[in-house]
PDB file of C-alpha atoms and ligand atoms in Angstrom:
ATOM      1  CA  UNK A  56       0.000   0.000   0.000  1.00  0.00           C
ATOM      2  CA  UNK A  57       1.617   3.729  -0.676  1.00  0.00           C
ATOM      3  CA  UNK A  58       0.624   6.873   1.174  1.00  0.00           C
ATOM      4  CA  UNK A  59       0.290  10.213  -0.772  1.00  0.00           C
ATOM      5  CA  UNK A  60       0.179  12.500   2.241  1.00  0.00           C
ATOM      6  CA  UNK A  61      -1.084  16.374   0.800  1.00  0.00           C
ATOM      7  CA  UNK A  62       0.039  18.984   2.892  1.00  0.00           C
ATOM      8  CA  UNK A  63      -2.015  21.753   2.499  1.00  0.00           C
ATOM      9  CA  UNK A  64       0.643  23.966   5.062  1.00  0.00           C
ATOM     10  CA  UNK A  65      -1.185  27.846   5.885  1.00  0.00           C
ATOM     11  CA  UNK A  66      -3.158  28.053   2.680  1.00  0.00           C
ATOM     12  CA  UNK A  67      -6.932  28.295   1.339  1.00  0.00           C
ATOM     13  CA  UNK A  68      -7.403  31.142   3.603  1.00  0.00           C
ATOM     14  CA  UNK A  69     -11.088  32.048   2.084  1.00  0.00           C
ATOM     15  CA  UNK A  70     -13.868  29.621   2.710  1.00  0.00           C
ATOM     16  CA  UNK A  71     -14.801  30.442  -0.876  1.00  0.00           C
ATOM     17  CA  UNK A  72     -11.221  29.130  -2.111  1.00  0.00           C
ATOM     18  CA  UNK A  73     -11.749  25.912   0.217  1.00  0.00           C
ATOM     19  CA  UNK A  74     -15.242  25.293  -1.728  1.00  0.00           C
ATOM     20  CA  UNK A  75     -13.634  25.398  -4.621  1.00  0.00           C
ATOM     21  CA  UNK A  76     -10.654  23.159  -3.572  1.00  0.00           C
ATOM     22  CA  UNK A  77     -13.301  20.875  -1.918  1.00  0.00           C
ATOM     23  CA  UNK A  78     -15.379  20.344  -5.092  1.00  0.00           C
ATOM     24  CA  UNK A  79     -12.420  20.000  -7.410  1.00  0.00           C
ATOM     25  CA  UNK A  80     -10.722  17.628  -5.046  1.00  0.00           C
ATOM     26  CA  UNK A  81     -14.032  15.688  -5.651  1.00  0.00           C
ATOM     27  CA  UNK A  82     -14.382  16.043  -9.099  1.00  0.00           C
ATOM     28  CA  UNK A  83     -10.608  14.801  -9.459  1.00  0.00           C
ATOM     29  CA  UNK A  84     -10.533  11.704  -7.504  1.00  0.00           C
ATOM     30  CA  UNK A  85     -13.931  10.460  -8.096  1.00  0.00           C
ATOM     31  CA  UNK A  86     -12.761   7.878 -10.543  1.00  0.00           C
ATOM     32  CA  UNK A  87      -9.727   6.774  -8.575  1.00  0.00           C
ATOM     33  CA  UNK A  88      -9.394   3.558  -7.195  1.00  0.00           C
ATOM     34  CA  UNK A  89      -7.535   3.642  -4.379  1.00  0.00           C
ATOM     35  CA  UNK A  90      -8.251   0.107  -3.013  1.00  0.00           C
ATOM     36  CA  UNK A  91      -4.349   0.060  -2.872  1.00  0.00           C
ATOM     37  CA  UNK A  92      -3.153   3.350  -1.242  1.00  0.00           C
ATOM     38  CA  UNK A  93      -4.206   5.805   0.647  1.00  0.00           C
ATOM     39  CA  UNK A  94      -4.746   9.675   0.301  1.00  0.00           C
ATOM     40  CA  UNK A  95      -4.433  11.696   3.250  1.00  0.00           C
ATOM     41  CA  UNK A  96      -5.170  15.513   3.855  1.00  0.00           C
ATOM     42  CA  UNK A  97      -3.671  17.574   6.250  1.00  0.00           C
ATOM     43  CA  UNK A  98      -5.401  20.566   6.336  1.00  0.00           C
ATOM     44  CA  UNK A  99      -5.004  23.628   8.943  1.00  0.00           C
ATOM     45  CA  UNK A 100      -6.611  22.935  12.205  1.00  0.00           C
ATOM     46  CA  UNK A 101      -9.174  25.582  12.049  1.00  0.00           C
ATOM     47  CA  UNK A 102     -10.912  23.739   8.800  1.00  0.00           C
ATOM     48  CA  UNK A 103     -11.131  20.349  10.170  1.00  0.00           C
ATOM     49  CA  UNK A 104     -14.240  20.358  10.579  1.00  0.00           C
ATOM     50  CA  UNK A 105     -14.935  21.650   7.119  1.00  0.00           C
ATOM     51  CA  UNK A 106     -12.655  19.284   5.408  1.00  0.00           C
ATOM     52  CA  UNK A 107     -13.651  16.832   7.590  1.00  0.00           C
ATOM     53  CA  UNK A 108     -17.256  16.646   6.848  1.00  0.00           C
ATOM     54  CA  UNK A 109     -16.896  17.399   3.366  1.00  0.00           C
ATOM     55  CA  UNK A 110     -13.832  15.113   2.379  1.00  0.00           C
ATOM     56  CA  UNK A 111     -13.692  12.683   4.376  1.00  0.00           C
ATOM     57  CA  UNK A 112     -14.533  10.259   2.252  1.00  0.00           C
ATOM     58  CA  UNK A 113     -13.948   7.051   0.607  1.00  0.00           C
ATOM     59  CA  UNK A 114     -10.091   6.193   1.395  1.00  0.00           C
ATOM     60  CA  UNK A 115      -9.357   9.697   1.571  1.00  0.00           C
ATOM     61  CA  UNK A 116      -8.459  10.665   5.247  1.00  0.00           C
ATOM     62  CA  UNK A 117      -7.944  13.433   6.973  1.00  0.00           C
ATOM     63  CA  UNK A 118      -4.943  15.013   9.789  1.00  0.00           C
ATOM     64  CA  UNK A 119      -3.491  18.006  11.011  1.00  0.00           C
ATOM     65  CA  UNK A 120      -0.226  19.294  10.786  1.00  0.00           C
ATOM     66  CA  UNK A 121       0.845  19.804  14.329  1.00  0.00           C
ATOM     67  CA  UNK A 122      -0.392  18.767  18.015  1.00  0.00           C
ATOM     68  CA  UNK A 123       0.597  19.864  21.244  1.00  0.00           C
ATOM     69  CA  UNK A 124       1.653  16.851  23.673  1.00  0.00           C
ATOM     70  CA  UNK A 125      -0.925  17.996  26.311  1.00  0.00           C
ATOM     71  CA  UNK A 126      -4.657  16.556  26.273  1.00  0.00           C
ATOM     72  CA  UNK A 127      -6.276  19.606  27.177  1.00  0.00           C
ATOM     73  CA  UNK A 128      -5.749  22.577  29.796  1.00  0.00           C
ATOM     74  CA  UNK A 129      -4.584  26.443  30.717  1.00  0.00           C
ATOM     75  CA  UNK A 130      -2.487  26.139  26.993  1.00  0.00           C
ATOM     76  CA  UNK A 131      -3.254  29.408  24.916  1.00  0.00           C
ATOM     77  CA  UNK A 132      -3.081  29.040  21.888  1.00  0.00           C
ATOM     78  CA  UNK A 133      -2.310  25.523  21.276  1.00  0.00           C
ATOM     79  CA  UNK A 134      -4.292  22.493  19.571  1.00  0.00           C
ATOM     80  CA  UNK A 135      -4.067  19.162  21.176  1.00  0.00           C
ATOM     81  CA  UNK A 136      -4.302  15.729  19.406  1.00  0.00           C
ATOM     82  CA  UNK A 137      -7.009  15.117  21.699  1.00  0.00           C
ATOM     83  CA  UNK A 138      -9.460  18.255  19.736  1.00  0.00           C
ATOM     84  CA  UNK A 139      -8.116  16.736  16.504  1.00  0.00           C
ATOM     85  CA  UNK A 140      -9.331  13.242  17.200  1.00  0.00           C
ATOM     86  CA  UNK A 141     -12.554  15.220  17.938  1.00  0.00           C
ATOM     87  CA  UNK A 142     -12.778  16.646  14.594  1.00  0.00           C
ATOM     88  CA  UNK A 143     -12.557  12.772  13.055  1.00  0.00           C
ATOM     89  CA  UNK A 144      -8.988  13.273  12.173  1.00  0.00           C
ATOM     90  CA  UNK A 145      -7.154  10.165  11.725  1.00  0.00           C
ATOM     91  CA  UNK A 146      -3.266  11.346  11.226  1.00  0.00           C
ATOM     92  CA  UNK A 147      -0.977  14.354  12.573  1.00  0.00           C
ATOM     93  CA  UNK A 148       1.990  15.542  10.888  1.00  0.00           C
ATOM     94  CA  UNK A 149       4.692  16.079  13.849  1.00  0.00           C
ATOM     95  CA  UNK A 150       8.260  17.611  13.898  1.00  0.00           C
ATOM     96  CA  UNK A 151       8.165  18.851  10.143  1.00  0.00           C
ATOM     97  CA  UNK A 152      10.979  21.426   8.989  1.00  0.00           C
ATOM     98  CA  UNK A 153       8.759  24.456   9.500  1.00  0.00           C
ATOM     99  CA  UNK A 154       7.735  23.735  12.762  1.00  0.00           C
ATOM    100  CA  UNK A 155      11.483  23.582  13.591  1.00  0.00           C
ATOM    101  CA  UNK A 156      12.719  26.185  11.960  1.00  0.00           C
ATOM    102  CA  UNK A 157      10.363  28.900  13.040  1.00  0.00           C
ATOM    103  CA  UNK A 158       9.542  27.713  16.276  1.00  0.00           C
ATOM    104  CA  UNK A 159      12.333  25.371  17.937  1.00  0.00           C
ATOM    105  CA  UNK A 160      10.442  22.427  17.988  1.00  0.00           C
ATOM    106  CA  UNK A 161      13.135  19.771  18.544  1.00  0.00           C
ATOM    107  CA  UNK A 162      12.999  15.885  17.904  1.00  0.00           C
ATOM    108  CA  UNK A 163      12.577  15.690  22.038  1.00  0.00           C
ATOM    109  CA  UNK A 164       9.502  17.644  21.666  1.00  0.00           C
ATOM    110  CA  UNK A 165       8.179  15.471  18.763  1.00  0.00           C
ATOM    111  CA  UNK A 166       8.377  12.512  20.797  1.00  0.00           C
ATOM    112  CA  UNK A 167       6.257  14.240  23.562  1.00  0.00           C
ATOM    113  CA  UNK A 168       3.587  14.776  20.301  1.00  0.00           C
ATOM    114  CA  UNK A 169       3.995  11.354  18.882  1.00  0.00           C
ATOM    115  CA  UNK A 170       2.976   9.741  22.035  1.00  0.00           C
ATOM    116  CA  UNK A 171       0.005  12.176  22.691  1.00  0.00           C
ATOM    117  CA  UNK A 172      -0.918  11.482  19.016  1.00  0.00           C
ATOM    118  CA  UNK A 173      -0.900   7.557  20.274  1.00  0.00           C
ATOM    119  CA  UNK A 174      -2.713   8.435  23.500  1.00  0.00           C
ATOM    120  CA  UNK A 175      -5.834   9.535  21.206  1.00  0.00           C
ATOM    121  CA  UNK A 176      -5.584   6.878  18.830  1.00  0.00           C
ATOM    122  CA  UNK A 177      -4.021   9.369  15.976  1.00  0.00           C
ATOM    123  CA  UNK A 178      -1.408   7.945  13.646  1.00  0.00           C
ATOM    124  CA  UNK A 179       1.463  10.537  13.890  1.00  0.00           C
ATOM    125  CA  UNK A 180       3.641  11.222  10.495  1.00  0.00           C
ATOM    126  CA  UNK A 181       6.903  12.021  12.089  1.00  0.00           C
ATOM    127  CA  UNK A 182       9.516  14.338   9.538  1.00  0.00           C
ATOM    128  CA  UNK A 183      13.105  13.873   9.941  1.00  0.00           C
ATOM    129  CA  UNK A 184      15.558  15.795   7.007  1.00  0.00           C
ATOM    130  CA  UNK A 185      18.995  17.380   6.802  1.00  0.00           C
ATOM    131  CA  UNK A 186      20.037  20.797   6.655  1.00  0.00           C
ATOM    132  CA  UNK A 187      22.018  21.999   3.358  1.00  0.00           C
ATOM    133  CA  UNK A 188      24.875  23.027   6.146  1.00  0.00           C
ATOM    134  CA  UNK A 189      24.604  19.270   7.374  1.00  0.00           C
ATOM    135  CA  UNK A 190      24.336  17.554   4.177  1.00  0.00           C
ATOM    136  CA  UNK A 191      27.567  19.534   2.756  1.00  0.00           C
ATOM    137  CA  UNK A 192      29.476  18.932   6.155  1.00  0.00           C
ATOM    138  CA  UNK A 193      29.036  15.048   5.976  1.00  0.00           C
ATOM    139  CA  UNK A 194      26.666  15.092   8.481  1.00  0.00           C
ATOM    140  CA  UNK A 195      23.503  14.374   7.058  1.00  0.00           C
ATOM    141  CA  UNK A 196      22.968  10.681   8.531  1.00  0.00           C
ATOM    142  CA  UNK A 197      24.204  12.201  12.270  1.00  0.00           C
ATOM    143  CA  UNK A 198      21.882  14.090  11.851  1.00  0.00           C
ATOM    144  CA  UNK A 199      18.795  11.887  10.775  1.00  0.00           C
ATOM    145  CA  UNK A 200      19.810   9.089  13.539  1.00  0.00           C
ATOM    146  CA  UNK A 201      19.396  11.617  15.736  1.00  0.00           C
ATOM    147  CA  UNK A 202      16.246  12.845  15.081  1.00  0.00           C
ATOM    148  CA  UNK A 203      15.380   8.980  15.149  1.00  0.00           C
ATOM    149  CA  UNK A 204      16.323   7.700  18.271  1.00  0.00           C
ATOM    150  CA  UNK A 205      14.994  10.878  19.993  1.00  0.00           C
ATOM    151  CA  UNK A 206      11.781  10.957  18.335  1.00  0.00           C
ATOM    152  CA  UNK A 207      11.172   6.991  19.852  1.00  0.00           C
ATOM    153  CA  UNK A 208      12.682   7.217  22.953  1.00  0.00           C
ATOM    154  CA  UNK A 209      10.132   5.270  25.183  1.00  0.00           C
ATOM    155  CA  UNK A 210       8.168   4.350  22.800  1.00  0.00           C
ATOM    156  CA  UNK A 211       6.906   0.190  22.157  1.00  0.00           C
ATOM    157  CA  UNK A 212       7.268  -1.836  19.339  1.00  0.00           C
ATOM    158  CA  UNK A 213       3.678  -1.971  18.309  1.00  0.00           C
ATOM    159  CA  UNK A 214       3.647   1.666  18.637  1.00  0.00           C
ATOM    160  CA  UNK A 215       7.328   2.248  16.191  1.00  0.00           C
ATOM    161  CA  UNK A 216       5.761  -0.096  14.134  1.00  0.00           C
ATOM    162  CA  UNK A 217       2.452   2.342  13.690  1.00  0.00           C
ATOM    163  CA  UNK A 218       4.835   5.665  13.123  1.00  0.00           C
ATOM    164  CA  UNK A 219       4.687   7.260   9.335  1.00  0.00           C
ATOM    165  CA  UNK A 220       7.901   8.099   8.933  1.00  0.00           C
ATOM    166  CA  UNK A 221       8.451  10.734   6.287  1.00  0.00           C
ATOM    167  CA  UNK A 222      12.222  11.535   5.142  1.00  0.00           C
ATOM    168  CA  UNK A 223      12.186  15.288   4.112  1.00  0.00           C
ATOM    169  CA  UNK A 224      15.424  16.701   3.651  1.00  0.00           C
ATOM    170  CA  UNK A 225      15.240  20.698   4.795  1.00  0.00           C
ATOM    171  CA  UNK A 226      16.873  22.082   1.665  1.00  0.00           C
ATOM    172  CA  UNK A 227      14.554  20.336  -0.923  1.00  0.00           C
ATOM    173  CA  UNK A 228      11.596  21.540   1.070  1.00  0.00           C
ATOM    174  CA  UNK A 229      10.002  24.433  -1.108  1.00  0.00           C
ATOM    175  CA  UNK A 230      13.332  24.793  -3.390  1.00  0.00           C
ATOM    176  CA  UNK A 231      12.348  22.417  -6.426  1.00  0.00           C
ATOM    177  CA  UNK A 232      15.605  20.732  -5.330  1.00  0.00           C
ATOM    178  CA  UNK A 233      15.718  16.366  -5.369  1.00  0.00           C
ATOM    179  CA  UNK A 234      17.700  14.081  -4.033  1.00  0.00           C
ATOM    180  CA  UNK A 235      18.845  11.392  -6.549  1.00  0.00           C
ATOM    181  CA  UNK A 236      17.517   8.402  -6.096  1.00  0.00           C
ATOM    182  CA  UNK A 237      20.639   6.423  -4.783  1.00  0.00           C
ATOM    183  CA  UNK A 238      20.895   9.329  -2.256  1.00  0.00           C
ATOM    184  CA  UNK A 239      16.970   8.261  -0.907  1.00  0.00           C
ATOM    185  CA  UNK A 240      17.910   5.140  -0.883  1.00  0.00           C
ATOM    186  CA  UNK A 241      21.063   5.861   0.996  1.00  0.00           C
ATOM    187  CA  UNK A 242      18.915   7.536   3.831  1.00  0.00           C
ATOM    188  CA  UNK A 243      16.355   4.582   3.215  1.00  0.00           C
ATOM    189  CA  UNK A 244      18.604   1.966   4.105  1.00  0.00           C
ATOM    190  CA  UNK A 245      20.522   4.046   6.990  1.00  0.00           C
ATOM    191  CA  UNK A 246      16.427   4.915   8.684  1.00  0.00           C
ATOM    192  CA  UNK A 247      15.565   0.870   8.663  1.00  0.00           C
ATOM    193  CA  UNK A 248      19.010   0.098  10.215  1.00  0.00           C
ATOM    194  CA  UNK A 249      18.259   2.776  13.215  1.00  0.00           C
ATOM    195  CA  UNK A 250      15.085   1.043  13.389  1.00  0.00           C
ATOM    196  CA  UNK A 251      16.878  -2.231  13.759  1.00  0.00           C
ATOM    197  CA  UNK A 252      19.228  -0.928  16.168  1.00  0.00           C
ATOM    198  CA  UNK A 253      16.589   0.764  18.626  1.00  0.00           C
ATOM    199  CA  UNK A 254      13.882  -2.115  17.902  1.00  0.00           C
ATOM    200  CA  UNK A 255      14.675  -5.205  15.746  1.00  0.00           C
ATOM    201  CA  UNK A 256      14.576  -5.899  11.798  1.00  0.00           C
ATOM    202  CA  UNK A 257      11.020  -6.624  11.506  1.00  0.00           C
ATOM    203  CA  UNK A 258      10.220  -3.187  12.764  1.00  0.00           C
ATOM    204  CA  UNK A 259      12.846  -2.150  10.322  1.00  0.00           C
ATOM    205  CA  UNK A 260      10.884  -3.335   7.265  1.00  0.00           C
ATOM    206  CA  UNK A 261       7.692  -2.561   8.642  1.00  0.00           C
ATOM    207  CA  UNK A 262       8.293   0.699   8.786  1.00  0.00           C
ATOM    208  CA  UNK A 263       6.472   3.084   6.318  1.00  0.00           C
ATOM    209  CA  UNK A 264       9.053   5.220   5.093  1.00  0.00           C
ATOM    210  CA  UNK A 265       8.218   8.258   2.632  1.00  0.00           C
ATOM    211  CA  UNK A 266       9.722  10.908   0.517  1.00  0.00           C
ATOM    212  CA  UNK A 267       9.111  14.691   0.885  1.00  0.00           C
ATOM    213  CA  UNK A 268      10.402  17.996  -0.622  1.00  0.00           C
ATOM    214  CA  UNK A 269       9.405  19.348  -3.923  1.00  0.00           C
ATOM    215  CA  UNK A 270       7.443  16.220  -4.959  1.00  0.00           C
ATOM    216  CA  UNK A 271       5.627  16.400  -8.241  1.00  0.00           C
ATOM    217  CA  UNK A 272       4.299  13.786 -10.618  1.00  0.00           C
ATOM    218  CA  UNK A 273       7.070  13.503 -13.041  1.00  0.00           C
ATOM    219  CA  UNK A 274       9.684  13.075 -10.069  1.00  0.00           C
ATOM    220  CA  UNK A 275       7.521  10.889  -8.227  1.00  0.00           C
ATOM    221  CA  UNK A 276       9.402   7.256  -9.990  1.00  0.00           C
ATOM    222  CA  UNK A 277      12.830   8.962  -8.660  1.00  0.00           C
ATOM    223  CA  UNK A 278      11.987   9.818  -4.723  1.00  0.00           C
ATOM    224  CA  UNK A 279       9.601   6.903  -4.346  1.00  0.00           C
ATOM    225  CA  UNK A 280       9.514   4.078  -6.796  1.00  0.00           C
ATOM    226  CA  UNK A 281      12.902   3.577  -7.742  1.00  0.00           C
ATOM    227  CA  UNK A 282      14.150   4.073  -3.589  1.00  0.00           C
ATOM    228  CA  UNK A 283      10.936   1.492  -2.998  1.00  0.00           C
ATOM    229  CA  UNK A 284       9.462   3.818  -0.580  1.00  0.00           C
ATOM    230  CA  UNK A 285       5.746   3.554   1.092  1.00  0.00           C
ATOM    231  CA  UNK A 286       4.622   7.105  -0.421  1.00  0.00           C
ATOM    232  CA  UNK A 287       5.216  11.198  -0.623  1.00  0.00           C
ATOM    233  CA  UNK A 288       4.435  13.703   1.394  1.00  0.00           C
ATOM    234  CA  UNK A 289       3.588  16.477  -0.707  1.00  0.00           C
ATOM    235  CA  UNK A 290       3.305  20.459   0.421  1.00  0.00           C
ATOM    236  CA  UNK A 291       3.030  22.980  -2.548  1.00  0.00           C
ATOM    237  CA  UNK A 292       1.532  20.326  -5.429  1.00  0.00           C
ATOM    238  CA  UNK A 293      -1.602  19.332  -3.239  1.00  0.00           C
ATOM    239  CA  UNK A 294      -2.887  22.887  -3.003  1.00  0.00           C
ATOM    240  CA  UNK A 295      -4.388  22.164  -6.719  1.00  0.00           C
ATOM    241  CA  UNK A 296      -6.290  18.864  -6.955  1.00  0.00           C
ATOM    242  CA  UNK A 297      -5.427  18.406 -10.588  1.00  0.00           C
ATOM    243  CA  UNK A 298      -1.469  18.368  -9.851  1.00  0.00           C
ATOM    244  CA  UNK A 299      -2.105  16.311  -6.508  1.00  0.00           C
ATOM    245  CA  UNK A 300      -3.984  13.662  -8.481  1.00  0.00           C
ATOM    246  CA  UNK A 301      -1.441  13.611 -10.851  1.00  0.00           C
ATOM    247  CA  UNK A 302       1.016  12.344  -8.279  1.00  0.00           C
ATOM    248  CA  UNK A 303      -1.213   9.404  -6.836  1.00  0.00           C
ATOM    249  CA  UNK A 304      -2.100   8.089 -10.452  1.00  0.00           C
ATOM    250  CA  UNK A 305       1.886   8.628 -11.163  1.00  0.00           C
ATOM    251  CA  UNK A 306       2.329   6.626  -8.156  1.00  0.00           C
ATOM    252  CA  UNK A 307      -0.769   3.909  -8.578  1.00  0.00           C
ATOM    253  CA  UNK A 308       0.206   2.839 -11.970  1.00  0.00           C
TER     254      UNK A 308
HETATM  255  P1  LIG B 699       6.923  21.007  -0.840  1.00  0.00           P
HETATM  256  O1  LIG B 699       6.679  20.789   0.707  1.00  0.00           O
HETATM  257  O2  LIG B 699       6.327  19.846  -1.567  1.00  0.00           O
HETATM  258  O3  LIG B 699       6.240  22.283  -1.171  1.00  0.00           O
HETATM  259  O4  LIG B 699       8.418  21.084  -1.040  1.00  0.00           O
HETATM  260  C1  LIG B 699       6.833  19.507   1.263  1.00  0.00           C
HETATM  261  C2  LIG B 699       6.572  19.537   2.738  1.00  0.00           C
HETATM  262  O5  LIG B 699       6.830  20.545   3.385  1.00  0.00           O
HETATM  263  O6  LIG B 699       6.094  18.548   3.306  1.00  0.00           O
END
């Protein structure tokens, strides 16, 4: 089975533009048959509900894109995988790029998230990636270990086993840059053998591993197929339905 995970990031602002993407997301993947994979949405937390009730159909699912690691309580501001779970979603993106870069979330932090996601019976997809600075200093698979074995500390098998794990190196995020597919495959094989180093090797394979950063259709056989990864996590290419449906039929056939 292969994930196509759209992230739809801070965008569709207008309920109008939502409508629109609602109706076309409809119109686009009514012929699909996804008996094999799996679409999932992550929309912003404040349309849910909307996306929620009007999407959630079929095999198409819907998450958010962040969670605090608290249930519920005196926590301005924040959105807890316990409200999402509330609003019928079914995934949670956790530790992706942005939320490190622009607010210091750390791979410690993510594994406070991916065990409330757990705790309320969300399926977290969990974003590890080099820096450009790490990748050109050698230190690319330092770096992705370590965001890893942090992100799992404590956590069981049964639960590693459940974990999306989506490899999106920082620098191909939003730059139309792509890893090669020797280089995925690299990171591919170095992921499974932290998994059978902190677990064992049957977590290792189990593990759904998949691609993100600049993913569009006619890249889709280098970052996914040829690496043999379990799916793409796409940002900028699922704000139009047409170009996101593109990349699961590139992927499904
Ligand atoms: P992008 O974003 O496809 O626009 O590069 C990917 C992501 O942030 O998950």
């Amino acid at each position: 089975m292969k994930l196509i995970v759209g992230n739809l990031k801070m965008n569709l602002l207008s309920s109008k533009d939502r409508e629109k993407y609602i109706a076309e997301f409809k119109k686009e993947t009514k012929d699909l048959k996804l008996s094999e994979n799996r679409i999932i949405l992550c929309v912003p937390a404040i349309h849910l509900e909307g996306f929620t009730k009007k999407l959630h159909i079929r095999d198409i699912a819907i998450g958010g894109q962040n969670i605090f690691w608290e249930d519920e309580g005196s926590y301005t501001g924040e959105i807890s995988a316990k409200m999402l779970k509330g609003m019928e979603a079914e995934y949670a993106i956790i530790g992706h790029s942005e939320r490190r870069k622009y607010f210091g979330e750390t791979s410690g932090d993510a594994n406070l998230k991916i065990k409330a996601a757990f705790r309320n019976k969300l399926t977290p997809i969990y974003c590890v990636g080099e820096t450009l600075e790490e990748k050109n200093g050698g230190n690319a698979e330092e770096a992705v270990i370590r965001q890893v074995s942090e992100a799992f500390i404590g956590l069981s098998e049964s639960q590693a086993r459940a974990v999306i794990v989506a490899y999106e190196p920082i620098w191909s995020v939003g730059s139309d840059k792509i890893p090669t597919s020797d280089e995925i495959l690299q990171m591919k094989i170095l992921i499974k053998k932290t998994f059978a180093k902190l677990y064992n090797a049957d977590i290792a394979e189990k593990i759904s591993l998949l691609y993100g950063g600049s993913v569009k259709a006619e890249f889709v056989q280098q970052v996914c197929l040829k690496p043999g990864l379990d799916g793409v996590l796409v940002g900028r290419e699922s704000l139009v339905p047409k170009d996101f449906v593109k990349i699961v039929k590139a992927i499904q056939n």
